[in-house]
PDB file of C-alpha atoms in Angstrom:
ATOM      1  CA  MET A   1      98.197  -8.167 114.698  1.00 37.00           C
ATOM      2  CA  SER A   2      96.226  -7.771 117.886  1.00 45.00           C
ATOM      3  CA  ALA A   3      94.890  -4.866 119.861  1.00 46.00           C
ATOM      4  CA  GLY A   4      97.399  -3.687 122.394  1.00 54.00           C
ATOM      5  CA  ARG A   5     100.230  -3.467 119.875  1.00 59.00           C
ATOM      6  CA  PRO A   6     101.445  -0.083 118.637  1.00 66.00           C
ATOM      7  CA  GLY A   7      99.439   1.184 115.677  1.00 69.00           C
ATOM      8  CA  VAL A   8      96.529  -1.208 116.236  1.00 79.00           C
ATOM      9  CA  PRO A   9      93.383   0.427 117.645  1.00 84.00           C
ATOM     10  CA  ASN A  10      91.852  -1.176 120.717  1.00 86.00           C
ATOM     11  CA  PRO A  11      88.351  -2.546 119.947  1.00 89.00           C
ATOM     12  CA  ILE A  12      86.960  -0.436 122.810  1.00 90.00           C
ATOM     13  CA  ASP A  13      88.295   2.703 121.129  1.00 92.00           C
ATOM     14  CA  ILE A  14      86.734   1.512 117.855  1.00 92.00           C
ATOM     15  CA  HIS A  15      83.390   0.957 119.618  1.00 92.00           C
ATOM     16  CA  VAL A  16      83.432   4.405 121.265  1.00 95.00           C
ATOM     17  CA  GLY A  17      84.377   6.004 117.936  1.00 95.00           C
ATOM     18  CA  GLY A  18      81.563   4.125 116.232  1.00 93.00           C
ATOM     19  CA  ARG A  19      79.111   5.486 118.789  1.00 94.00           C
ATOM     20  CA  VAL A  20      80.396   9.023 118.058  1.00 96.00           C
ATOM     21  CA  ARG A  21      79.810   8.390 114.332  1.00 94.00           C
ATOM     22  CA  LEU A  22      76.359   6.898 115.050  1.00 91.00           C
ATOM     23  CA  ARG A  23      75.181   9.919 117.034  1.00 92.00           C
ATOM     24  CA  ARG A  24      76.734  12.430 114.620  1.00 93.00           C
ATOM     25  CA  THR A  25      75.030  10.727 111.675  1.00 91.00           C
ATOM     26  CA  ILE A  26      71.667  10.510 113.440  1.00 89.00           C
ATOM     27  CA  LEU A  27      71.882  14.255 114.045  1.00 90.00           C
ATOM     28  CA  GLY A  28      72.734  14.809 110.364  1.00 90.00           C
ATOM     29  CA  MET A  29      75.978  16.504 111.376  1.00 93.00           C
ATOM     30  CA  SER A  30      79.043  16.384 109.136  1.00 95.00           C
ATOM     31  CA  GLN A  31      82.507  15.586 110.442  1.00 95.00           C
ATOM     32  CA  GLU A  32      83.443  19.169 109.568  1.00 96.00           C
ATOM     33  CA  LYS A  33      80.637  20.621 111.716  1.00 96.00           C
ATOM     34  CA  LEU A  34      81.497  18.374 114.653  1.00 97.00           C
ATOM     35  CA  GLY A  35      85.137  19.318 114.283  1.00 96.00           C
ATOM     36  CA  GLU A  36      84.276  23.022 114.293  1.00 96.00           C
ATOM     37  CA  ALA A  37      82.209  22.616 117.461  1.00 96.00           C
ATOM     38  CA  LEU A  38      85.160  20.889 119.162  1.00 96.00           C
ATOM     39  CA  GLY A  39      87.962  23.007 117.707  1.00 96.00           C
ATOM     40  CA  LEU A  40      89.254  20.076 115.613  1.00 96.00           C
ATOM     41  CA  THR A  41      89.774  19.291 111.940  1.00 96.00           C
ATOM     42  CA  PHE A  42      87.502  16.799 110.219  1.00 95.00           C
ATOM     43  CA  GLN A  43      90.557  14.514 109.899  1.00 96.00           C
ATOM     44  CA  GLN A  44      90.872  14.418 113.692  1.00 96.00           C
ATOM     45  CA  VAL A  45      87.162  13.557 113.955  1.00 96.00           C
ATOM     46  CA  GLN A  46      87.712  10.764 111.397  1.00 95.00           C
ATOM     47  CA  LYS A  47      90.530   9.330 113.498  1.00 95.00           C
ATOM     48  CA  TYR A  48      88.359   9.399 116.628  1.00 96.00           C
ATOM     49  CA  GLU A  49      85.513   7.691 114.771  1.00 95.00           C
ATOM     50  CA  ARG A  50      87.792   4.943 113.450  1.00 92.00           C
ATOM     51  CA  GLY A  51      89.330   4.435 116.877  1.00 91.00           C
ATOM     52  CA  SER A  52      92.827   5.155 115.612  1.00 91.00           C
ATOM     53  CA  ASN A  53      93.025   8.094 118.041  1.00 93.00           C
ATOM     54  CA  ARG A  54      91.864   7.504 121.584  1.00 92.00           C
ATOM     55  CA  ILE A  55      89.334   9.915 123.026  1.00 95.00           C
ATOM     56  CA  GLY A  56      90.475  11.386 126.327  1.00 94.00           C
ATOM     57  CA  ALA A  57      88.156  12.148 129.222  1.00 95.00           C
ATOM     58  CA  SER A  58      87.869  15.881 128.536  1.00 96.00           C
ATOM     59  CA  ARG A  59      87.237  15.319 124.821  1.00 97.00           C
ATOM     60  CA  LEU A  60      84.612  12.667 125.627  1.00 96.00           C
ATOM     61  CA  TYR A  61      82.916  15.194 127.899  1.00 96.00           C
ATOM     62  CA  ASP A  62      82.936  17.785 125.079  1.00 96.00           C
ATOM     63  CA  LEU A  63      81.560  15.209 122.639  1.00 97.00           C
ATOM     64  CA  SER A  64      78.729  14.346 125.014  1.00 95.00           C
ATOM     65  CA  ARG A  65      77.781  18.023 125.255  1.00 95.00           C
ATOM     66  CA  VAL A  66      77.984  18.753 121.516  1.00 96.00           C
ATOM     67  CA  LEU A  67      76.142  15.540 120.566  1.00 95.00           C
ATOM     68  CA  ASP A  68      73.646  15.976 123.435  1.00 92.00           C
ATOM     69  CA  VAL A  69      74.055  12.512 124.984  1.00 92.00           C
ATOM     70  CA  PRO A  70      75.313  11.286 128.357  1.00 92.00           C
ATOM     71  CA  ILE A  71      78.884   9.971 128.430  1.00 92.00           C
ATOM     72  CA  SER A  72      77.514   6.478 129.051  1.00 90.00           C
ATOM     73  CA  PHE A  73      76.009   6.571 125.524  1.00 90.00           C
ATOM     74  CA  PHE A  74      79.457   5.970 124.045  1.00 93.00           C
ATOM     75  CA  TYR A  75      79.782   2.669 125.929  1.00 90.00           C
ATOM     76  CA  GLU A  76      76.237   1.368 125.412  1.00 88.00           C
ATOM     77  CA  ASP A  77      75.665  -1.819 123.401  1.00 86.00           C
ATOM     78  CA  MET A  78      79.303  -2.853 123.739  1.00 88.00           C
ATOM     79  CA  PRO A  79      79.530  -6.561 122.926  1.00 86.00           C
ATOM     80  CA  PRO A  80      81.183  -8.724 125.606  1.00 83.00           C
ATOM     81  CA  GLU A  81      84.003  -9.670 123.235  1.00 83.00           C
ATOM     82  CA  VAL A  82      84.845  -5.981 122.816  1.00 84.00           C
ATOM     83  CA  ALA A  83      84.669  -5.303 126.559  1.00 80.00           C
ATOM     84  CA  GLY A  84      87.073  -8.241 126.919  1.00 77.00           C
ATOM     85  CA  GLN A  85      89.686  -6.157 125.097  1.00 75.00           C
ATOM     86  CA  SER A  86      90.027  -3.826 128.092  1.00 71.00           C
ATOM     87  CA  PRO A  87      93.712  -3.404 128.973  1.00 65.00           C
ATOM     88  CA  ARG A  88      92.847  -4.491 132.517  1.00 61.00           C
ATOM     89  CA  LEU A  89      91.354  -7.739 131.260  1.00 55.00           C
ATOM     90  CA  ARG A  90      94.115  -8.275 128.694  1.00 55.00           C
ATOM     91  CA  ALA A  91      96.670  -8.041 131.503  1.00 55.00           C
ATOM     92  CA  GLY A  92      94.970 -10.953 133.246  1.00 56.00           C
ATOM     93  CA  LEU A  93      93.342  -8.830 135.941  1.00 55.00           C
ATOM     94  CA  GLY A  94      89.837  -9.943 134.988  1.00 53.00           C
ATOM     95  CA  GLU A  95      87.977 -13.078 134.043  1.00 54.00           C
ATOM     96  CA  ALA A  96      86.805 -12.483 130.473  1.00 50.00           C
ATOM     97  CA  PRO A  97      89.146 -13.862 127.778  1.00 48.00           C
ATOM     98  CA  PRO A  98      89.985 -11.430 124.995  1.00 47.00           C
ATOM     99  CA  GLU A  99      88.293 -12.211 121.686  1.00 52.00           C
ATOM    100  CA  PRO A 100      88.665 -10.583 118.279  1.00 50.00           C
ATOM    101  CA  TYR A 101      86.395  -7.662 117.474  1.00 46.00           C
ATOM    102  CA  ARG A 102      83.636  -8.285 114.917  1.00 53.00           C
ATOM    103  CA  GLU A 103      81.129  -5.618 113.943  1.00 53.00           C
ATOM    104  CA  THR A 104      77.704  -7.255 114.063  1.00 63.00           C
ATOM    105  CA  ASP A 105      75.500  -4.380 115.207  1.00 67.00           C
ATOM    106  CA  PRO A 106      73.116  -3.376 112.386  1.00 72.00           C
ATOM    107  CA  MET A 107      72.635  -0.022 114.142  1.00 71.00           C
ATOM    108  CA  ALA A 108      76.228   0.869 113.298  1.00 68.00           C
ATOM    109  CA  ARG A 109      75.646   0.500 109.550  1.00 72.00           C
ATOM    110  CA  ARG A 110      75.335   3.676 107.504  1.00 76.00           C
ATOM    111  CA  GLU A 111      72.310   2.253 105.652  1.00 81.00           C
ATOM    112  CA  THR A 112      70.430   1.877 108.947  1.00 83.00           C
ATOM    113  CA  LEU A 113      71.285   5.395 110.043  1.00 81.00           C
ATOM    114  CA  GLU A 114      70.176   6.900 106.751  1.00 83.00           C
ATOM    115  CA  LEU A 115      66.932   4.911 106.880  1.00 86.00           C
ATOM    116  CA  VAL A 116      66.157   6.144 110.409  1.00 85.00           C
ATOM    117  CA  ARG A 117      66.916   9.752 109.466  1.00 85.00           C
ATOM    118  CA  ALA A 118      64.715   9.532 106.363  1.00 87.00           C
ATOM    119  CA  TYR A 119      61.911   7.913 108.372  1.00 88.00           C
ATOM    120  CA  TYR A 120      61.856  10.732 110.909  1.00 86.00           C
ATOM    121  CA  LYS A 121      61.827  13.349 108.142  1.00 89.00           C
ATOM    122  CA  VAL A 122      58.357  12.106 107.173  1.00 91.00           C
ATOM    123  CA  LYS A 123      56.173  14.687 108.919  1.00 92.00           C
ATOM    124  CA  ASP A 124      52.796  12.948 108.770  1.00 92.00           C
ATOM    125  CA  PRO A 125      52.551  10.461 111.678  1.00 90.00           C
ATOM    126  CA  MET A 126      50.033   8.289 109.800  1.00 93.00           C
ATOM    127  CA  VAL A 127      52.370   7.986 106.814  1.00 93.00           C
ATOM    128  CA  ARG A 128      55.241   7.103 109.172  1.00 91.00           C
ATOM    129  CA  LYS A 129      53.040   4.452 110.786  1.00 92.00           C
ATOM    130  CA  ARG A 130      52.194   2.976 107.378  1.00 93.00           C
ATOM    131  CA  ILE A 131      55.872   2.875 106.428  1.00 91.00           C
ATOM    132  CA  PHE A 132      56.626   1.131 109.710  1.00 89.00           C
ATOM    133  CA  GLU A 133      53.846  -1.414 109.162  1.00 91.00           C
ATOM    134  CA  LEU A 134      55.009  -2.010 105.578  1.00 91.00           C
ATOM    135  CA  CYS A 135      58.564  -2.718 106.755  1.00 88.00           C
ATOM    136  CA  LYS A 136      57.309  -5.115 109.424  1.00 87.00           C
ATOM    137  CA  ALA A 137      55.093  -6.934 106.911  1.00 89.00           C
ATOM    138  CA  MET A 138      57.979  -7.265 104.450  1.00 89.00           C
ATOM    139  CA  ALA A 139      60.254  -8.643 107.162  1.00 84.00           C
ATOM    140  CA  HIS A 140      57.632 -11.220 108.157  1.00 84.00           C
ATOM    141  CA  ALA A 141      57.189 -12.201 104.489  1.00 81.00           C
ATOM    142  CA  ASP A 142      60.926 -12.994 104.359  1.00 70.00           C
ATOM    143  CA  GLY A 143      60.603 -15.114 107.501  1.00 66.00           C
ATOM    144  CA  GLU A 144      62.536 -12.674 109.689  1.00 54.00           C
ATOM    145  CA  GLU A 145      61.347 -10.685 112.666  1.00 50.00           C
TER     146      GLU A 145
END
C-alpha cells in the first residue's frame, strides 16, 4: 500500500504530525491538554500526530500559536524522500521520485525527548555541563560522535 491511496497517510502528514508530537512532548504537554487548548479530544490530537488526519491551514495556525512555534517548524528537518511524497511530485509535476518513508531522525524518538526534558530540569548549570561532558565522553568511548 502506498501513500496517496485511501486510508494510507501521506508521509508529509506523518512528518508534520511527528513535529506536533515533538513540540508537545518537549513542552511536557499531554495530548489532553493540547486538545483542550484547541477544542479537540485527545483522540483527534492522536490522529493528527500519527498523520492519519490531515492538519488544515487554520488548525496548523492554531497549533503554532498554542505550541509557540512558527508554522515553518512543522516542516523543518523533512527528509528529501518524504518531501518527494508531495501530491504535486507524485503526479509527475516535479523532479524528485517518490520514495518510501523511513523514520531515521533520532530527535523524533520518545527516549530523546525525555532525555532533553530531564536535562533541562537540572537547575545547576555546572551540573548540566558535567552531564553534557559525560555524555560526549561516553559517545567518544564507543567510537561515535
